[in-house]
Each structure stands twice: as C-alpha cells, then as structure tokens.
Coordinates of C-alpha atoms and ligand atoms in Angstrom, one line a residue:
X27 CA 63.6 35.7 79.8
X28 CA 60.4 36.2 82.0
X29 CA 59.1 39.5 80.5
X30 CA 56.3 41.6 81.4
X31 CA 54.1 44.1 79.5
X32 CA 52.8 47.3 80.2
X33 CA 50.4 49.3 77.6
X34 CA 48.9 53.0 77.7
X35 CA 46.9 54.7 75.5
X36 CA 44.3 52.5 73.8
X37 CA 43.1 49.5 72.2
X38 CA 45.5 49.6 69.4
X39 CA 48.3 49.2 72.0
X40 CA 46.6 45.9 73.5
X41 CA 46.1 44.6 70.3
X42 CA 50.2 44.7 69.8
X43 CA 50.6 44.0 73.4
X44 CA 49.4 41.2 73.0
X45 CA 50.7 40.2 69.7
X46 CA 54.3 40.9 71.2
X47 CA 53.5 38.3 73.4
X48 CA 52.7 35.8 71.5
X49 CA 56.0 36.3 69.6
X50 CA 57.9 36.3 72.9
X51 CA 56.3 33.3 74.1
X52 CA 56.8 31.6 70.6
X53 CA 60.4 32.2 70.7
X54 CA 60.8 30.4 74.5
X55 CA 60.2 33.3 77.3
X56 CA 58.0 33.1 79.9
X57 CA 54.9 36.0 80.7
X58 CA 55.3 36.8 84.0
X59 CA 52.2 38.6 85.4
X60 CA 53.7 41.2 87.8
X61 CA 56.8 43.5 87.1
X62 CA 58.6 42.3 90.0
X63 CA 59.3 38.8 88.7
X64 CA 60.2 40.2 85.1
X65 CA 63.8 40.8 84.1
X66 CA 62.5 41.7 80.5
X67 CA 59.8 45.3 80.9
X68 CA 58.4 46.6 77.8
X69 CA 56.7 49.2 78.0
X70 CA 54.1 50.3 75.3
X71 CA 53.6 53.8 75.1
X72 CA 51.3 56.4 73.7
X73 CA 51.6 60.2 73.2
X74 CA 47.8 61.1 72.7
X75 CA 48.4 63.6 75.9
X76 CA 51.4 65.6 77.4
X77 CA 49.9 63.5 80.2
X78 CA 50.7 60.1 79.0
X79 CA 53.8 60.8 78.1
X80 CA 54.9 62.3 81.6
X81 CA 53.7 59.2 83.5
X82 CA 55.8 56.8 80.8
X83 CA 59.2 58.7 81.5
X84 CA 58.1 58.7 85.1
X85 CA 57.4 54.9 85.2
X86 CA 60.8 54.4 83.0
X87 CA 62.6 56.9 86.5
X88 CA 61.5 53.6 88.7
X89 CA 62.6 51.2 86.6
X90 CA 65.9 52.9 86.7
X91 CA 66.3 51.9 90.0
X92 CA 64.9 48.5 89.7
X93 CA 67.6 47.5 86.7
X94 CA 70.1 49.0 89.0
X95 CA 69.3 46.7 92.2
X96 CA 68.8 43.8 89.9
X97 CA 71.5 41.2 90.2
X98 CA 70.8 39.7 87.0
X99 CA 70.5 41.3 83.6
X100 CA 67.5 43.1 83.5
X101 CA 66.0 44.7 80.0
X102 CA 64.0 47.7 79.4
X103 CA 62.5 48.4 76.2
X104 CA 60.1 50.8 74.8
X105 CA 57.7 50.8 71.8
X106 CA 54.7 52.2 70.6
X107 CA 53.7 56.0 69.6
X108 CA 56.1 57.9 71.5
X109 CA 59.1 55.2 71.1
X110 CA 58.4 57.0 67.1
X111 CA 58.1 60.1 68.4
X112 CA 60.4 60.5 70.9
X113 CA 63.3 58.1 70.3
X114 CA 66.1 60.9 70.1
X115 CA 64.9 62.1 73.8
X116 CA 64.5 58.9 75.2
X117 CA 67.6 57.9 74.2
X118 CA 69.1 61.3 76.3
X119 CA 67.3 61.1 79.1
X120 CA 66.9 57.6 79.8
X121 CA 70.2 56.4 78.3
X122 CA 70.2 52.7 80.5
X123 CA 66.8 51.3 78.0
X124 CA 68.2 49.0 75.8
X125 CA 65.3 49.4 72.6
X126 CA 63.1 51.4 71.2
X127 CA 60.8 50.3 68.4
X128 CA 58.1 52.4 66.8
X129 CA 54.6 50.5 66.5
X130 CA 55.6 49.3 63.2
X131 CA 58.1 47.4 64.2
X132 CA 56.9 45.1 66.8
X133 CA 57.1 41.9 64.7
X134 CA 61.1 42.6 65.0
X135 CA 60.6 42.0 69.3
X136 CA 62.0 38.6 69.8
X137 CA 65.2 39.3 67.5
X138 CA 65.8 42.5 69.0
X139 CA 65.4 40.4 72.5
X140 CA 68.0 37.8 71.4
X141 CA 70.1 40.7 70.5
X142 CA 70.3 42.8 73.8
X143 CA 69.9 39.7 76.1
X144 CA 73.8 38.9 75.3
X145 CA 76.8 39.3 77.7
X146 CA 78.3 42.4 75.3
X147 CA 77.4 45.6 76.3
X148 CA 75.7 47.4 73.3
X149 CA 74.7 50.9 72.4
X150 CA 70.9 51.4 72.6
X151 CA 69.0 49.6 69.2
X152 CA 66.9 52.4 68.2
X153 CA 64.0 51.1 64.9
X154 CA 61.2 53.5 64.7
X155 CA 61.0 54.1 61.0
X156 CA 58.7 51.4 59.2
X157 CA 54.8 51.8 58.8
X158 CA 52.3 49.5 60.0
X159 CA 51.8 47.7 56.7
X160 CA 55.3 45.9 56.7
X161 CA 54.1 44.1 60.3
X162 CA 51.6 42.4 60.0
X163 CA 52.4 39.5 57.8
X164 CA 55.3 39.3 59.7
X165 CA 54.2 38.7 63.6
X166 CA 54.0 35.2 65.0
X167 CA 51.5 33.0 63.7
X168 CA 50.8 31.7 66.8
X169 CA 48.5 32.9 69.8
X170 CA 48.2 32.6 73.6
X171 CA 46.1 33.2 76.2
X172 CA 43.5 34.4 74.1
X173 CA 39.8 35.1 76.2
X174 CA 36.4 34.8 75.7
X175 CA 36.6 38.8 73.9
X176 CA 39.3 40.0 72.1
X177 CA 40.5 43.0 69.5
X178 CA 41.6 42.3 66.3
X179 CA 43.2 45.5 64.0
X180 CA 42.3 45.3 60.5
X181 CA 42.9 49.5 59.8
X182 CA 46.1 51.2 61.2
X183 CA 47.1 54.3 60.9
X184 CA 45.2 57.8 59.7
X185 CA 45.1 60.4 57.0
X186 CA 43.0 62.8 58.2
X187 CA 45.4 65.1 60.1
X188 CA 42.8 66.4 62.7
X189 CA 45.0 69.8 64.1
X190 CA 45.1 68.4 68.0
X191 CA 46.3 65.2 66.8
X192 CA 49.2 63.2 67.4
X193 CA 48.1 59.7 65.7
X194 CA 49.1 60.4 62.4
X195 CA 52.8 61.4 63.1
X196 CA 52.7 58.3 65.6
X197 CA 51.2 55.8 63.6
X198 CA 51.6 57.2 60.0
X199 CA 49.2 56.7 57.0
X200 CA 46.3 54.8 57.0
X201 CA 46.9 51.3 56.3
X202 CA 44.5 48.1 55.8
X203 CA 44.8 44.6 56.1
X204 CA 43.4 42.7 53.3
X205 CA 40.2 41.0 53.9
X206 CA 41.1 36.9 53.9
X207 CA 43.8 38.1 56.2
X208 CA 41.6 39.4 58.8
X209 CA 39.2 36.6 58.3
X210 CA 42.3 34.0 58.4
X211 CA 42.9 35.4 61.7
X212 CA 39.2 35.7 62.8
X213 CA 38.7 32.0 62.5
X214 CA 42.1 31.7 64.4
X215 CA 40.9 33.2 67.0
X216 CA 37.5 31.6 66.8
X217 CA 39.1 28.1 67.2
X218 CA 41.3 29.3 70.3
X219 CA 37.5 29.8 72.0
X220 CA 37.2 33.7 71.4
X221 CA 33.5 34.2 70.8
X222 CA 33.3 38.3 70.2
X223 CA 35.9 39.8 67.7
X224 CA 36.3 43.8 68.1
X225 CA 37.7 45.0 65.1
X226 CA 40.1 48.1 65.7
X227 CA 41.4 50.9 63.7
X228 CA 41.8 54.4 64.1
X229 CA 39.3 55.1 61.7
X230 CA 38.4 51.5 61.1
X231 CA 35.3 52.6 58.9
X232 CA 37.8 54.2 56.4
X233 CA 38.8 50.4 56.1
X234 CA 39.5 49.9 52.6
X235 CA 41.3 46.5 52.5
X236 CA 41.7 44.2 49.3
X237 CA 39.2 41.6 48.5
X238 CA 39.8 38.1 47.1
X239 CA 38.8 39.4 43.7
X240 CA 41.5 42.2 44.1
X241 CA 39.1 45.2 44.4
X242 CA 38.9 47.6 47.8
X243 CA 36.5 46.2 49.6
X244 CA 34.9 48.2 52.5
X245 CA 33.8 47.8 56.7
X246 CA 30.8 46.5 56.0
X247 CA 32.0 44.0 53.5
X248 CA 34.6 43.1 55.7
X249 CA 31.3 43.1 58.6
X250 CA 29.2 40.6 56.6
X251 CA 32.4 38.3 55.6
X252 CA 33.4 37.8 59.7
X253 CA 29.7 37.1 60.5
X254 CA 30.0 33.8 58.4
X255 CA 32.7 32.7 60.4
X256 CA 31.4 30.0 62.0
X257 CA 31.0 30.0 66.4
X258 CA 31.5 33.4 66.2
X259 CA 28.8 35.1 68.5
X260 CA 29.9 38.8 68.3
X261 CA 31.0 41.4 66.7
X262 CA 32.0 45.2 67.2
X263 CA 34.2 47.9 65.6
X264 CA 35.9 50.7 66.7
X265 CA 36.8 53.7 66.6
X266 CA 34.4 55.1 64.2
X267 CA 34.8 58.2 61.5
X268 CA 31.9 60.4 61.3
X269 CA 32.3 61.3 58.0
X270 CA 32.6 57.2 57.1
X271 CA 29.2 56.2 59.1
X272 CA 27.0 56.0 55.9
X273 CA 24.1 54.1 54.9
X274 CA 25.9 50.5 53.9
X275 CA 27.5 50.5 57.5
X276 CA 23.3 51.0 58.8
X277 CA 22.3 48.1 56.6
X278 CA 25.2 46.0 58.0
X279 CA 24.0 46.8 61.6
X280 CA 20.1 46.1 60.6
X281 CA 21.2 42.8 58.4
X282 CA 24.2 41.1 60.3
X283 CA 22.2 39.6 64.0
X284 CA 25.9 39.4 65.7
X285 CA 26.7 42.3 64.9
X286 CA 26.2 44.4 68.5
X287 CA 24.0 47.9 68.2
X288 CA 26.7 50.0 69.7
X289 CA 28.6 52.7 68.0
X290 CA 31.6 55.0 69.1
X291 CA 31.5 57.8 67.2
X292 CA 33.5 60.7 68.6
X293 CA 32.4 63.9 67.9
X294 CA 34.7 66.5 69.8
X295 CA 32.8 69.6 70.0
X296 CA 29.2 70.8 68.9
X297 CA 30.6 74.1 67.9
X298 CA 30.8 74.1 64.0
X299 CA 32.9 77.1 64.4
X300 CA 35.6 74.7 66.7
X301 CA 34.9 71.8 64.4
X302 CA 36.5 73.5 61.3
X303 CA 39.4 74.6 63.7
X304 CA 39.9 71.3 65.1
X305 CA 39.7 70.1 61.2
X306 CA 36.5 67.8 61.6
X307 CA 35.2 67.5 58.2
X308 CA 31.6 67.2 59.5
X309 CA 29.1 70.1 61.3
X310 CA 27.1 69.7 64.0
X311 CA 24.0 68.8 62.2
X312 CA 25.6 66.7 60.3
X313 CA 26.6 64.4 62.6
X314 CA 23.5 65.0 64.3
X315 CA 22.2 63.3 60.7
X316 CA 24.4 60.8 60.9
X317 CA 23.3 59.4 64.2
X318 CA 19.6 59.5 63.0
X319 CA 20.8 57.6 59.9
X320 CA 21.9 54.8 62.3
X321 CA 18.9 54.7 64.3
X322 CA 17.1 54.4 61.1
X323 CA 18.4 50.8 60.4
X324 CA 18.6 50.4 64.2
X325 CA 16.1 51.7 66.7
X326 CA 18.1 50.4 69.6
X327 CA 21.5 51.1 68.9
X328 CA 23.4 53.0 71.1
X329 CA 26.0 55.3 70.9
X330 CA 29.9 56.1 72.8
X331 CA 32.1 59.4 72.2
X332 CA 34.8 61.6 73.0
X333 CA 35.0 65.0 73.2
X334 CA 37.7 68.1 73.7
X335 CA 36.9 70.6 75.6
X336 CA 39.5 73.9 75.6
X337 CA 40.3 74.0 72.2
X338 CA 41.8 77.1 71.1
X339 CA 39.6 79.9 71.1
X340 CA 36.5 78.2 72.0
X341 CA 34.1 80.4 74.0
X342 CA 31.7 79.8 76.3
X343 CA 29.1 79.9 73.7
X344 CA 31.0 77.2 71.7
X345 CA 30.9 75.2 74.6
X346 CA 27.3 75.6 75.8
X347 CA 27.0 73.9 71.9
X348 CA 28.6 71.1 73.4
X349 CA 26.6 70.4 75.8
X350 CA 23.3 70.4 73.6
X351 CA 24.6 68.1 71.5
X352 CA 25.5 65.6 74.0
X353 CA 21.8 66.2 75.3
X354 CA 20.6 66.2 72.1
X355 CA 22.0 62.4 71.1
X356 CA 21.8 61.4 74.8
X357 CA 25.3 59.0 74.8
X358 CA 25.4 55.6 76.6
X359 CA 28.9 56.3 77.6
X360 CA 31.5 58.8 76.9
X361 CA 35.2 60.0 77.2
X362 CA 36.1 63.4 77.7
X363 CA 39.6 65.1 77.9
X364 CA 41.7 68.8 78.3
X365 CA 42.6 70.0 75.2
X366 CA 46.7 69.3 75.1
X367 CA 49.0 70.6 73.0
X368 CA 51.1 68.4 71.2
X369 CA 54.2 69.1 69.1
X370 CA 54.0 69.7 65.4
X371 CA 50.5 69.4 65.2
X372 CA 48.4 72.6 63.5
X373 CA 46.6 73.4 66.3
X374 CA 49.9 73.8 69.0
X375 CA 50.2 76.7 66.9
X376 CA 47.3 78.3 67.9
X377 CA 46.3 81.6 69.6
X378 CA 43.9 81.9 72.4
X379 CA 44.9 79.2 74.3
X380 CA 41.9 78.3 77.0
X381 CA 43.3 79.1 80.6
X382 CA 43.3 75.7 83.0
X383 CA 41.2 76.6 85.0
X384 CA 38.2 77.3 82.3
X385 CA 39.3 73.8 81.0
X386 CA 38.8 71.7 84.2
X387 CA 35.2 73.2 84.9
X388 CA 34.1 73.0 81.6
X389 CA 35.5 69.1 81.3
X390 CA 34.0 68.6 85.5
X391 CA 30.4 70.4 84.2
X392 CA 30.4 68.0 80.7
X393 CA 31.7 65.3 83.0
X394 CA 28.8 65.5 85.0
X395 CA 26.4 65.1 81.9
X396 CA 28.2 62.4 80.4
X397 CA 27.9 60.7 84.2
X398 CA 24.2 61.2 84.3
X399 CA 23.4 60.1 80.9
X400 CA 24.8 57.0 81.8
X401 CA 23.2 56.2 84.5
X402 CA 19.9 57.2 82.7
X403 CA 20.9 54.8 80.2
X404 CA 21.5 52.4 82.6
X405 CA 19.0 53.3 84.7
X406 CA 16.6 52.1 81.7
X407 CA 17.2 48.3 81.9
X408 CA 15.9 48.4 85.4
X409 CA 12.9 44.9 84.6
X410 CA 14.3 44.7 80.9
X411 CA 16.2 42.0 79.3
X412 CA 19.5 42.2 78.2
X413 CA 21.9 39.5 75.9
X414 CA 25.1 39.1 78.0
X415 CA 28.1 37.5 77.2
X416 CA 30.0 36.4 79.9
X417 CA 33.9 36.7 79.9
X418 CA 34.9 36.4 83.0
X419 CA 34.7 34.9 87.0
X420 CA 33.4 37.4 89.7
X421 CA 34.6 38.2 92.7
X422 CA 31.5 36.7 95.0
X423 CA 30.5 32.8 94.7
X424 CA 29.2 31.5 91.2
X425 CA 29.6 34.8 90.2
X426 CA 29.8 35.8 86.7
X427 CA 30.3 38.8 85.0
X428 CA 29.7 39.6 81.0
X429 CA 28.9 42.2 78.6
X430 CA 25.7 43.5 77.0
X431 CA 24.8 44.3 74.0
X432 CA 25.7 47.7 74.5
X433 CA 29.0 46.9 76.4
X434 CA 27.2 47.4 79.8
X435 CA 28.9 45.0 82.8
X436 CA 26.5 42.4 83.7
X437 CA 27.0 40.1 86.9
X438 CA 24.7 37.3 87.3
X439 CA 24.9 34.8 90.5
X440 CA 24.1 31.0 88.7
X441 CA 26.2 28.0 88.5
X442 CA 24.2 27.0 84.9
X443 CA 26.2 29.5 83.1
X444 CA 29.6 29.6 81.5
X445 CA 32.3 31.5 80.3
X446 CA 31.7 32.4 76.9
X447 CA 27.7 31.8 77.1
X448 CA 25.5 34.2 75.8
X449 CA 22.1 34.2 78.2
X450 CA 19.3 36.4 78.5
X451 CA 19.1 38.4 81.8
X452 CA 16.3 39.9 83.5
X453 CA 18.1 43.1 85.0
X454 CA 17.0 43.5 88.7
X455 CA 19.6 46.1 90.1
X456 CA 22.8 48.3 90.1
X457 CA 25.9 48.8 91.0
X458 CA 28.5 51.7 90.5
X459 CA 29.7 50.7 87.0
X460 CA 27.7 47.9 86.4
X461 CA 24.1 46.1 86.1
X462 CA 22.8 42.6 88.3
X463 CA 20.4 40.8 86.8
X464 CA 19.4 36.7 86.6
X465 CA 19.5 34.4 83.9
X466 CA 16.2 33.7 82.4
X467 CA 15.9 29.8 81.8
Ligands
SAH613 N1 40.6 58.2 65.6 C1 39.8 58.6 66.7 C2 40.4 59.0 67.9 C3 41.8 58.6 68.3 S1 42.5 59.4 69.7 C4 38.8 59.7 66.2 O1 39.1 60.3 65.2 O2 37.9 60.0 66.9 C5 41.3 59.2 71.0 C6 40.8 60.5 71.5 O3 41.7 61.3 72.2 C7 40.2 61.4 70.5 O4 38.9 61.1 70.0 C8 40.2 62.8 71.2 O5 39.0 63.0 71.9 C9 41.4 62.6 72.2 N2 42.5 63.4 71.8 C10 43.3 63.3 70.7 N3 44.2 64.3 70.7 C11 44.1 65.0 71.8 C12 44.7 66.2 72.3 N4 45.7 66.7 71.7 N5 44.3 66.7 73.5 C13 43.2 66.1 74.1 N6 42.6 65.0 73.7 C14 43.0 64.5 72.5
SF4_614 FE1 43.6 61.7 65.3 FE2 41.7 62.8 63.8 FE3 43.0 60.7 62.9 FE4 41.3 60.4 64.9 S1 40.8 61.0 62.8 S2 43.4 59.5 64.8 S3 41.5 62.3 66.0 S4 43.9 62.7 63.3
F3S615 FE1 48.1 56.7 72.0 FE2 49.2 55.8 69.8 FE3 46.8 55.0 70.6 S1 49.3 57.9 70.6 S2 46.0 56.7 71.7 S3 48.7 54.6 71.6 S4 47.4 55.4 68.5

C-alpha cells in the first residue's frame, strides 16, 4: 500500500514515525509524501494537551470523508499516546478506523497492515496494552531515508508522575535500552551517513540501561561510549530531568568535544510553592544550582525549557517568580504552554482553577520574554563564529542551511560546502528564525 504518516506531539513520536516506516517499507509498501496519494494514513497521536487531542479527532472527521470518496480500499489507523489512552472512545466515535496500537506496539505495524488490507470486512484491531520495552528488539532492522541529523530513543517512558502529566499513563514506566543496543544502532545510523545522533527519552538523564558487564550503566556512560563511534560528528540528548543533571553529566559535556553545549532542561514554574504542587522534586534555587553546575564544566553552554503557566492556584506572585527565573538563567530558546487539564492526573483534581483569560496574558507577557531572550541570544553572534552542521538545501541558489552548536539555523551562500559538513561561519546577519553567516576557509 502507499501509506503516509502523520505525527503530533514530540520527538518521541518522530522517532517511531519513522521506525514505522522503515518496517512498512521493509515489508514492500511505498511512502508516499502527501496524504492525497496515500490509501494507508496513520496517524501518530499525542495527548500532552486537550488541544492535541481535539485537532487528531478533527483531522480523523476529514479523513472520514476522504475513505468514503475513495474508490479503492483506503486504511486509517491510529497509534501513539492517545491510541493508549483513548482506544474505547476512538473506537465510538470514529468507528470506520480500522487500528489502534498504543506506542508500544508499533513493531506489530506491518502485520496488523497485512491483516486489515484483506477483502473481509473486520471489526476494528484494537492493541494498546504492551510497554515500551517489549518493542524495541522487535522493529525492523532495516532503515530508510535516514538524514544528515537524526533521533535515536534510548529511555522511554517515566516514573515520576508530575500531577499535570499525561506521559506516564501514555507511555508507562520508565524503560531503557541497553547500552550495545543503542550503540549497535548508532553505528547503524552512522554508516547510513547520519552525522549527529539526538538521543531521546522522556527523562533520558534517568537512563539507566544495562552495560556489557551487566551492571546499570548511566547517560553519561552511555555519552562517552557513542562519542567513540567512529564519523560520528555530534551528539545531543534530550529531554532533560532536573533532578538527574549532576556533576558526571557536566564532566561529560567538558570531556566529550562532540558532545554539543546545549541543554533542555525544563523547569515549569519558578514558584517553589507551584513546584511542589506540580510535583517537581526540585526548588527554584535548586535548579538555579543546577544550571550553574553546568556552566561550571561549560562556560558556553546554553540552555532550552518549558514552562506552565496557570497551574492551579498559582497567583500573580507565583508567577512574577517565573519570570525572574527565566531572567535570571537568561534561556536561548524556550516553550511555553496553558496549563490543561488532563484526565486522571493529580492535578485535574485541583481547586482554583486559573480563569483563561489570566492564562493567555500571563503565557503572551512570558511569551514575550522568552522572544526577546532569544533574539538577545542570537543577537550575540552578530561578528562571532559559530560550528554549523549543514542538513539541508536552501531555498535561494547554493544555499545551505545547518545547525549551530546551540541548535541555532544557520544559512550560508557557498558552493564549497556539503550536506553533512561541519564549517566554521563568520555570522554577518539575521533573519526571523534564523542566522546568515559565510564559511571561513
Ligand atoms: N519529560 C519532560 C516533558 C515532557 S512533556 C519533562 O519532564 O520536562 C513536554 C512539556 O509539555 C512539559 O515539559 C510541559 O511543559 C508540557 N506539559 C505537560 N503536561 C501539560 C499539561 N497538562 N498542560 C500544559 N502543558 C503540559
Ligand atoms: Fe511528564 Fe513529569 Fe514525566 Fe516529564 S517528568 S514526562 S513532565 S510526568
Ligand atoms: Fe505527546 Fe506522548 Fe510525546 S503524550 S508529548 S506524544 S510522549
């Protein structure tokens, strides 16, 4: 079949986007790059926010009429976080999809395919109970259409039960992959011409996978084992545990060279008062330590967050807290979100729910921060030199664009560099979202 894939929520959800590819392709269908020459849609969803959820059953209301106009068979299938936590409603109110398979189950894609593609009408296949553990060994051994940049999940799943949270009903308990099996797959990727690995898990410094000697080995281990793989040029991790970001992870950003001096670290609030509501095991000055702990072993690193704003009961005072703190640290780049409720989590129990309103200006007023911080930050390159590795084609002639070191887009014009090149660029000016500079030869 000709399928197509379409992810929400986050990096996670690429990362098996793309590895349900690869076992499609493997088992003879085609990746068809637009919807409207698919007859196979999968759709892999994410319930982080009532939000994402609305636009998935909205997106699954036009593909209703799409399977219905289609003169040949046409499949619909949904996986991921809310295929787990949704699958009883899904199956009532969008009774034509033909699966729905929680994130653990994606290595069963091209057998559940086989299944529903036949002439016989079936009843919808419904598998959302395994954990992450049981896939891994078990997804295709192959890859495809890998780039110059690519994720790689070594930790899956979480323990820590923050009260907002959905991820841990969603993706269970934590779970990590063993160390020669994410280095097996590193050098895989390596020799398909990826050149920066970003190692993902939802707290991926909580990584606790088995060495080769059978003992729990940890991230920075696992750091200092990928950085002897050889031709690869980069590495990052993410997303990062405040209460994991200790001294051994500094040392691996100070002693590993490929290792990029960026760090996502969310922090959610700088109310202590919100952070014990929200189940943070960390206050404010202690992640405030924590950051200073990291710029000890690395004066240039930078760091990334996210933050809630209109938890339950916080005041304008908790807030105002907030907003030091993201002055305090001064962020790169940040994400910032409403508070939503989700169901069965601690905190949908809550009283003092923030009105709307409050929420949207207090997330436009941190917006604006967070905006202006990173243009500062950007704003600081202006005549400086910057390491850039370049992924991709531009739109304008010999245009190339690539990363910095701190995940900044960088287009250069210069028909002497390549895809997958790490250069040194003097940066001469800006865009909206992005830096220009020219190679230094
Ligand atoms: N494991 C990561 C975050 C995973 S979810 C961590 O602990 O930081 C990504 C982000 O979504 C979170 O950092 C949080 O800022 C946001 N988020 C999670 N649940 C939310 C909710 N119920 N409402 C609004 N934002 C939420
Ligand atoms: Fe969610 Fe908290 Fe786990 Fe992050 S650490 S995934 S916010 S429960
Ligand atoms: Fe969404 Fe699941 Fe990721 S809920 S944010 S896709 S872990």
């Amino acid at each position: 079949m000709r399928f197509f894939i379409k992810s929400y929520g986050c990096q996670m959800n690429s990362y098996d986007s793309q590895r349900i590819g690869d076992l499609l392709i493997a088992a003879g269908h085609e990746p068809s790059s637009s919807l409207d020459e698919a007859n196979l849609v999968i759709l892999n969803t994410c319930s982080i926010r009532e939000k994402a959820e609305d636009k998935i059953f909205s997106d699954l209301g036009r593909l209703k009429i799409i399977k219905e106009k289609s003169s040949e068979k046409f499949l619909i299938t949904v996986v991921g976080c809310m295929a787990r936590l949704r699958s009883a409603e899904i199956v009532r109110r969008v009774p034509y999809v033909d699966a729905i398979l929680g994130p653990g189950e994606i290595h069963r894609m091209a057998d559940i395919v086989e299944d529903i593609s036949g002439d016989k009408k079936k009843d919808v296949v419904v598998s959302v109970s395994a954990a992450a553990a049981d896939k891994f060994s078990q997804l295709s051994d192959k890859f495809f259409n890998r780039s110059v940049s690519e994720f790689l999940t070594v930790q899956e799943g979480c323990n820590n039960f923050c009260s907002y949270c959905i991820v841990p009903h969603t993706r269970g308990r934590e779970f990590s992959r063993s160390v020669s099996d994410v280095v097996r797959e590193a050098k895989k990727l390596v020799s398909s011409g990826v050149k920066e690995i970003i190692l993902l898990g939802q707290n991926v410094n909580s990584y606790k996978g088995e060495g080769r000697d059978g003992k729990s080995r940890n991230l920075a281990f696992l750091l200092f084992e990928l950085a002897a793989v050889d031709g690869l040029k980069r590495l990052r991790y993410t997303t990062s545990h405040p209460k994991d970001a200790d001294a051994e992870l500094g040392r691996a950003h100070r002693d590993i060279e490929i290792l990029m001096p960026f760090l996502h670290l969310p922090v959610q609030s700088g109310s202590d008062e919100v952070l014990r509501r929200m189940k943070r095991p960390y206050t404010r000055a202690e992640y405030l330590k924590c950051v200073d702990t990291m710029r000890g072993y690395r004066p240039d690193m930078a760091f990334s967050s996210d933050f809630i704003v209109g938890f339950p009961g916080e005041s304008d005072g908790d807030f105002q807290q907030t907003l030091q703190l993201a002055e305090e640290v001064g962020y790169a780049l940040a994400y910032s979100f409403k508070y939503s409720p989700r169901p069965n989590t601690a905190a949908a129990l809550m009283k003092n729910c923030v009105p709307e309103e409050v929420k949207s200006e207090r997330l436009r007023v941190l917006q604006t921060l967070l905006d202006k911080q990173q243009s500062e930050f950007n704003q600081s390159f202006a005549g400086k030199h910057l390491n850039v590795l370049f992924v991709k084609k531009g739109r304008h002639k010999n245009q190339l664009v690539g990363r910095s070191e701190y995940s900044q887009a960088v287009s250069v014009c210069d028909n002497n560099i390549s895809i997958g090149d790490v250069a040194r660029v003097k940066i001469t000016g800006m865009a909206s979202h992005s830096l220009i500079g020219t190679v230094e030869q």
